[in-house]
C-alpha cells in the first residue's frame, strides 16, 4: 500500500517540530490493539496518523483542530468481502457506504473480469484509484457456472497478472468448492502462486461437511463466510480458517452464528464480519459494516470485540495491518468520530487524512467513469428478431408419458427436482392446466445456444420477464405466456442489458442495467434502491413468495447450490452432476424465423 506522507515527515510531526494538518482533540480513542478506551488526541499529517497522546505540540497556525469532546474515535471499518455489483456499481456503493464509516472495501471482480478480461479490468482498477477510501479487489479464478470457453478466459497468464497487482489482495471465493476438493490442477497451481505472493485466498464452502472441509483447507483456502450456525463457524475456526460471520439480505444469519462468541469462550482474533453483497434496500435500511457492529453489540458482543472484528482482525487477515485497521503512528488516517457506542453511525469520516463525510453526507468528489470503455464483450451478438420466435421459450416435451423434471423453489435460492406429469401439445409442455408453473429459458448472448426448464413456486402470475441479472449474465427469460416472454426479451435486448416485466402486451417494469447486464451506471445509490424496490414489489404482486429476488435470479443459473439449475450446458441436477435436458443450438431457431 502506497502512503503519501514520508516517514521522516511523520517523525517530525510526532516530535512537534512540524505542524499537523488535522488534530483531533479530546475524544476517547478506541485502541483495538490493546483493547482500551483512552482519552487521547490524534495528529494527522497528509494521509497518515503521526501521533497519538496528550501533547498538543503539533498544533500549528494552519492546523485544522477537530473537537471530539464526548465522542469516540474509531478506526475506519473494513468490509473484507464485498460484491460491488448488486444493481449498484463501485462508485455508487462508495457514495453510500463511506459516510456510514466503511473506509475500506475488498471487492469481488466476478462480472468485471467476465466482461472486460484482464486488460479492461486493469484499466478500470487504475481509473478507480481516485475513489475516496481504500478500494481493493479479490480476483476470481473461475466463474459461478461453467461455460464453453471458461478455461481459456480464466487462463494462467491473465489470472497471474491480476494477482500481481497491488490493488488485488488475493483470490476471490471459489463458489464451486468441489473443484478444490477434487484437486483441480489449475486451481492448486494458482493457490501455490498466491501463497508465493503472500496474498489471501478467500473461500466459499456452503454445505461442506467437516471431513470435506479438511481437504478444502489443505488446498490453500484461508477464509470462509458461509457458516450459517455457530457449530459450522467453529468447524472453520478450528481448522485454521479466518472465519467470517455474515449478515446479509439473503442470509441474515448473525443472530445465530454470533453464539460462537456470546455462548462460547472462543478466541475472536481470527473472526471477521461481512455483509456479503446485500441488495440495495438492505443497506438503505440496515446499514453496511456499521450495521454489523450495531447488531453484534445488541446481541451481546462487547463493543471492543465487535469493532476489532471489522478493523484490526480484517486488516490482519488481509495482511495490511501495518497500514490500516487501527489508530497508531504510521497508519493511514482512516478515522471515525462516533457520537455513541450504540448505533455506530459516524458524525465525521476521515479517509486518508481528508474529511470525506459529515453527518451521513459525502463531502468529497467521486470520479466520473465511462464504464463502457472497458467492456470487450457485446451485450448481444445476435439480432433482436431471433427473440420473436415463441417456441424459443417453450419446454420440449414430445411424449406426455414421460414426467418433466421441474425446478421447485424450496427457498430464495435452494431448489429441488420435482418430476411432474404434463400434457404435450405440438411437441411442447402444456402448462395451462397447472397453476404455479412457468417456463424458463437461458439464452446465450452470442446467439449460440438456449437452455430450458420449468419452474414452480417462482411467480405464479408472471406473464413474462427477461433479465441479464444472473450469474451467467446471459438472457434469462421466465413466464407463463411465451408472447409476453418474447416481448420482455426484446426490450432487454434493446436496453443492452437489464430487466423487463410484461403483463399481457404491456411492459410494466423496465430496469436498464447496461454495465455488464448487472449494474446501473448511475453514480447515485438511490437509483439502485428504487430499481430494487420496484422489481421486488412487482414480482411479489405476481406471486413471488420470497424476500430477495436478486439472489433468486443470481443463483438460478449457478452450478453449485443444491437442486436443479439452468446453466449454459442445459438443465442441470447438481447432486447427481447430470444434464437432464441439454442446451440446444439457436441456429435451428434462426432457420424457423427465416422460413
GROMACS .gro file of N, CA, C and O in nm, residues 528-589:
model
  248
  528UNK      N    1  -3.029   0.260  -0.743
  528UNK     CA    2  -3.028   0.115  -0.723
  528UNK      C    3  -3.137   0.073  -0.624
  528UNK      O    4  -3.203  -0.031  -0.643
  529UNK      N    5  -3.158   0.152  -0.519
  529UNK     CA    6  -3.263   0.122  -0.421
  529UNK      C    7  -3.400   0.124  -0.488
  529UNK      O    8  -3.482   0.033  -0.469
  530UNK      N    9  -3.425   0.227  -0.567
  530UNK     CA   10  -3.555   0.240  -0.634
  530UNK      C   11  -3.579   0.125  -0.731
  530UNK      O   12  -3.689   0.070  -0.739
  531UNK      N   13  -3.477   0.089  -0.807
  531UNK     CA   14  -3.491  -0.022  -0.901
  531UNK      C   15  -3.521  -0.152  -0.826
  531UNK      O   16  -3.607  -0.231  -0.867
  532UNK      N   17  -3.448  -0.176  -0.718
  532UNK     CA   18  -3.471  -0.299  -0.642
  532UNK      C   19  -3.612  -0.306  -0.586
  532UNK      O   20  -3.681  -0.409  -0.598
  533UNK      N   21  -3.656  -0.197  -0.524
  533UNK     CA   22  -3.789  -0.197  -0.463
  533UNK      C   23  -3.898  -0.216  -0.569
  533UNK      O   24  -3.998  -0.286  -0.546
  534UNK      N   25  -3.879  -0.155  -0.684
  534UNK     CA   26  -3.975  -0.169  -0.793
  534UNK      C   27  -3.983  -0.314  -0.840
  534UNK      O   28  -4.093  -0.368  -0.861
  535UNK      N   29  -3.869  -0.378  -0.856
  535UNK     CA   30  -3.866  -0.516  -0.903
  535UNK      C   31  -3.927  -0.612  -0.801
  535UNK      O   32  -4.012  -0.696  -0.836
  536UNK      N   33  -3.884  -0.602  -0.676
  536UNK     CA   34  -3.933  -0.693  -0.574
  536UNK      C   35  -4.084  -0.678  -0.556
  536UNK      O   36  -4.157  -0.778  -0.548
  537UNK      N   37  -4.133  -0.555  -0.552
  537UNK     CA   38  -4.276  -0.531  -0.536
  537UNK      C   39  -4.355  -0.590  -0.652
  537UNK      O   40  -4.458  -0.656  -0.631
  538UNK      N   41  -4.306  -0.568  -0.774
  538UNK     CA   42  -4.378  -0.618  -0.891
  538UNK      C   43  -4.386  -0.770  -0.891
  538UNK      O   44  -4.492  -0.828  -0.923
  539UNK      N   45  -4.279  -0.836  -0.856
  539UNK     CA   46  -4.280  -0.982  -0.858
  539UNK      C   47  -4.357  -1.040  -0.740
  539UNK      O   48  -4.424  -1.144  -0.754
  540UNK      N   49  -4.350  -0.977  -0.624
  540UNK     CA   50  -4.431  -1.026  -0.512
  540UNK      C   51  -4.580  -1.010  -0.542
  540UNK      O   52  -4.660  -1.097  -0.505
  541UNK      N   53  -4.618  -0.905  -0.611
  541UNK     CA   54  -4.757  -0.889  -0.654
  541UNK      C   55  -4.799  -0.999  -0.750
  541UNK      O   56  -4.918  -1.031  -0.761
  542UNK      N   57  -4.702  -1.058  -0.819
  542UNK     CA   58  -4.730  -1.163  -0.915
  542UNK      C   59  -4.698  -1.301  -0.860
  542UNK      O   60  -4.685  -1.398  -0.936
  543UNK      N   61  -4.685  -1.311  -0.727
  543UNK     CA   62  -4.676  -1.441  -0.662
  543UNK      C   63  -4.539  -1.485  -0.617
  543UNK      O   64  -4.524  -1.597  -0.567
  544UNK      N   65  -4.438  -1.401  -0.629
  544UNK     CA   66  -4.306  -1.439  -0.579
  544UNK      C   67  -4.311  -1.445  -0.427
  544UNK      O   68  -4.342  -1.344  -0.362
  545UNK      N   69  -4.283  -1.560  -0.364
  545UNK     CA   70  -4.308  -1.577  -0.220
  545UNK      C   71  -4.191  -1.546  -0.127
  545UNK      O   72  -4.205  -1.561  -0.005
  546UNK      N   73  -4.077  -1.503  -0.183
  546UNK     CA   74  -3.957  -1.490  -0.101
  546UNK      C   75  -3.917  -1.344  -0.083
  546UNK      O   76  -3.987  -1.254  -0.129
  547UNK      N   77  -3.804  -1.321  -0.016
  547UNK     CA   78  -3.767  -1.185   0.026
  547UNK      C   79  -3.652  -1.123  -0.053
  547UNK      O   80  -3.628  -1.004  -0.041
  548UNK      N   81  -3.581  -1.202  -0.134
  548UNK     CA   82  -3.462  -1.148  -0.200
  548UNK      C   83  -3.458  -1.192  -0.346
  548UNK      O   84  -3.391  -1.289  -0.382
  549UNK      N   85  -3.527  -1.120  -0.432
  549UNK     CA   86  -3.539  -1.158  -0.572
  549UNK      C   87  -3.404  -1.153  -0.645
  549UNK      O   88  -3.378  -1.235  -0.734
  550UNK      N   89  -3.316  -1.063  -0.608
  550UNK     CA   90  -3.189  -1.051  -0.680
  550UNK      C   91  -3.105  -1.177  -0.666
  550UNK      O   92  -3.041  -1.222  -0.763
  551UNK      N   93  -3.105  -1.238  -0.548
  551UNK     CA   94  -3.027  -1.360  -0.531
  551UNK      C   95  -3.097  -1.482  -0.589
  551UNK      O   96  -3.032  -1.579  -0.628
  552UNK      N   97  -3.230  -1.478  -0.597
  552UNK     CA   98  -3.300  -1.586  -0.668
  552UNK      C   99  -3.260  -1.586  -0.814
  552UNK      O  100  -3.228  -1.690  -0.872
  553UNK      N  101  -3.261  -1.468  -0.876
  553UNK     CA  102  -3.219  -1.457  -1.015
  553UNK      C  103  -3.071  -1.493  -1.031
  553UNK      O  104  -3.032  -1.564  -1.124
  554UNK      N  105  -2.990  -1.445  -0.940
  554UNK     CA  106  -2.846  -1.466  -0.949
  554UNK      C  107  -2.811  -1.615  -0.947
  554UNK      O  108  -2.732  -1.663  -1.028
  555UNK      N  109  -2.873  -1.689  -0.855
  555UNK     CA  110  -2.830  -1.826  -0.831
  555UNK      C  111  -2.908  -1.932  -0.908
  555UNK      O  112  -2.870  -2.049  -0.905
  556UNK      N  113  -3.016  -1.893  -0.976
  556UNK     CA  114  -3.086  -1.992  -1.059
  556UNK      C  115  -2.993  -2.047  -1.165
  556UNK      O  116  -3.004  -2.162  -1.207
  557UNK      N  117  -2.897  -1.966  -1.209
  557UNK     CA  118  -2.809  -2.006  -1.319
  557UNK      C  119  -2.668  -2.044  -1.273
  557UNK      O  120  -2.575  -2.051  -1.354
  558UNK      N  121  -2.650  -2.070  -1.143
  558UNK     CA  122  -2.519  -2.116  -1.095
  558UNK      C  123  -2.517  -2.269  -1.101
  558UNK      O  124  -2.618  -2.333  -1.130
  559UNK      N  125  -2.404  -2.329  -1.070
  559UNK     CA  126  -2.399  -2.475  -1.076
  559UNK      C  127  -2.340  -2.538  -0.949
  559UNK      O  128  -2.280  -2.644  -0.954
  560UNK      N  129  -2.362  -2.471  -0.834
  560UNK     CA  130  -2.301  -2.525  -0.712
  560UNK      C  131  -2.398  -2.537  -0.595
  560UNK      O  132  -2.364  -2.597  -0.495
  561UNK      N  133  -2.518  -2.481  -0.604
  561UNK     CA  134  -2.614  -2.492  -0.496
  561UNK      C  135  -2.709  -2.609  -0.522
  561UNK      O  136  -2.735  -2.645  -0.636
  562UNK      N  137  -2.765  -2.668  -0.416
  562UNK     CA  138  -2.849  -2.787  -0.432
  562UNK      C  139  -2.971  -2.765  -0.521
  562UNK      O  140  -3.028  -2.656  -0.525
  563UNK      N  141  -3.007  -2.872  -0.592
  563UNK     CA  142  -3.128  -2.873  -0.671
  563UNK      C  143  -3.100  -2.871  -0.820
  563UNK      O  144  -2.992  -2.909  -0.867
  564UNK      N  145  -3.202  -2.827  -0.894
  564UNK     CA  146  -3.189  -2.812  -1.039
  564UNK      C  147  -3.150  -2.670  -1.072
  564UNK      O  148  -3.199  -2.575  -1.011
  565UNK      N  149  -3.066  -2.655  -1.173
  565UNK     CA  150  -3.017  -2.524  -1.215
  565UNK      C  151  -3.023  -2.514  -1.367
  565UNK      O  152  -3.007  -2.614  -1.438
  566UNK      N  153  -3.043  -2.392  -1.414
  566UNK     CA  154  -3.043  -2.365  -1.556
  566UNK      C  155  -2.909  -2.302  -1.591
  566UNK      O  156  -2.885  -2.185  -1.560
  567UNK      N  157  -2.822  -2.380  -1.654
  567UNK     CA  158  -2.684  -2.335  -1.680
  567UNK      C  159  -2.656  -2.341  -1.830
  567UNK      O  160  -2.737  -2.393  -1.907
  568UNK      N  161  -2.543  -2.287  -1.875
  568UNK     CA  162  -2.515  -2.285  -2.018
  568UNK      C  163  -2.517  -2.422  -2.086
  568UNK      O  164  -2.537  -2.430  -2.208
  569UNK      N  165  -2.496  -2.530  -2.012
  569UNK     CA  166  -2.497  -2.662  -2.073
  569UNK      C  167  -2.635  -2.727  -2.075
  569UNK      O  168  -2.654  -2.830  -2.138
  570UNK      N  169  -2.731  -2.666  -2.002
  570UNK     CA  170  -2.866  -2.721  -2.002
  570UNK      C  171  -2.929  -2.719  -1.865
  570UNK      O  172  -2.886  -2.646  -1.775
  571UNK      N  173  -3.032  -2.802  -1.846
  571UNK     CA  174  -3.098  -2.817  -1.716
  571UNK      C  175  -3.015  -2.915  -1.635
  571UNK      O  176  -3.004  -3.033  -1.670
  572UNK      N  177  -2.957  -2.865  -1.527
  572UNK     CA  178  -2.850  -2.938  -1.456
  572UNK      C  179  -2.896  -2.978  -1.317
  572UNK      O  180  -2.949  -2.895  -1.242
  573UNK      N  181  -2.874  -3.105  -1.283
  573UNK     CA  182  -2.901  -3.152  -1.147
  573UNK      C  183  -2.768  -3.161  -1.072
  573UNK      O  184  -2.681  -3.241  -1.106
  574UNK      N  185  -2.754  -3.074  -0.971
  574UNK     CA  186  -2.625  -3.059  -0.904
  574UNK      C  187  -2.584  -3.185  -0.831
  574UNK      O  188  -2.469  -3.230  -0.840
  575UNK      N  189  -2.678  -3.245  -0.758
  575UNK     CA  190  -2.644  -3.359  -0.674
  575UNK      C  191  -2.589  -3.476  -0.754
  575UNK      O  192  -2.492  -3.542  -0.714
  576UNK      N  193  -2.652  -3.505  -0.869
  576UNK     CA  194  -2.609  -3.619  -0.950
  576UNK      C  195  -2.509  -3.582  -1.058
  576UNK      O  196  -2.458  -3.669  -1.129
  577UNK      N  197  -2.484  -3.449  -1.074
  577UNK     CA  198  -2.393  -3.399  -1.177
  577UNK      C  199  -2.440  -3.444  -1.317
  577UNK      O  200  -2.360  -3.485  -1.400
  578UNK      N  201  -2.571  -3.434  -1.339
  578UNK     CA  202  -2.629  -3.476  -1.467
  578UNK      C  203  -2.696  -3.359  -1.538
  578UNK      O  204  -2.760  -3.275  -1.474
  579UNK      N  205  -2.685  -3.356  -1.669
  579UNK     CA  206  -2.763  -3.265  -1.753
  579UNK      C  207  -2.890  -3.338  -1.792
  579UNK      O  208  -2.887  -3.438  -1.865
  580UNK      N  209  -3.004  -3.291  -1.742
  580UNK     CA  210  -3.132  -3.357  -1.767
  580UNK      C  211  -3.190  -3.320  -1.903
  580UNK      O  212  -3.262  -3.399  -1.964
  581UNK      N  213  -3.162  -3.199  -1.948
  581UNK     CA  214  -3.201  -3.156  -2.083
  581UNK      C  215  -3.089  -3.068  -2.136
  581UNK      O  216  -3.064  -2.959  -2.084
  582UNK      N  217  -3.020  -3.114  -2.236
  582UNK     CA  218  -2.905  -3.041  -2.289
  582UNK      C  219  -2.949  -2.913  -2.358
  582UNK      O  220  -3.057  -2.906  -2.418
  583UNK      N  221  -2.864  -2.811  -2.350
  583UNK     CA  222  -2.888  -2.688  -2.425
  583UNK      C  223  -2.895  -2.721  -2.573
  583UNK      O  224  -2.823  -2.810  -2.622
  584UNK      N  225  -2.980  -2.650  -2.645
  584UNK     CA  226  -2.994  -2.675  -2.788
  584UNK      C  227  -2.939  -2.556  -2.866
  584UNK      O  228  -2.940  -2.442  -2.818
  585UNK      N  229  -2.889  -2.578  -2.986
  585UNK     CA  230  -2.833  -2.468  -3.065
  585UNK      C  231  -2.943  -2.374  -3.114
  585UNK      O  232  -3.054  -2.416  -3.143
  586UNK      N  233  -2.907  -2.248  -3.124
  586UNK     CA  234  -3.004  -2.148  -3.167
  586UNK      C  235  -3.012  -2.135  -3.318
  586UNK      O  236  -3.101  -2.066  -3.369
  587UNK      N  237  -2.922  -2.198  -3.392
  587UNK     CA  238  -2.926  -2.181  -3.537
  587UNK      C  239  -3.053  -2.240  -3.596
  587UNK      O  240  -3.106  -2.191  -3.695
  588UNK      N  241  -3.107  -2.345  -3.531
  588UNK     CA  242  -3.233  -2.402  -3.580
  588UNK      C  243  -3.348  -2.305  -3.559
  588UNK      O  244  -3.439  -2.295  -3.639
  589UNK      N  245  -3.343  -2.228  -3.449
  589UNK     CA  246  -3.444  -2.126  -3.422
  589UNK      C  247  -3.436  -2.017  -3.529
  589UNK      O  248  -3.537  -1.969  -3.579
   0.00000   0.00000   0.00000
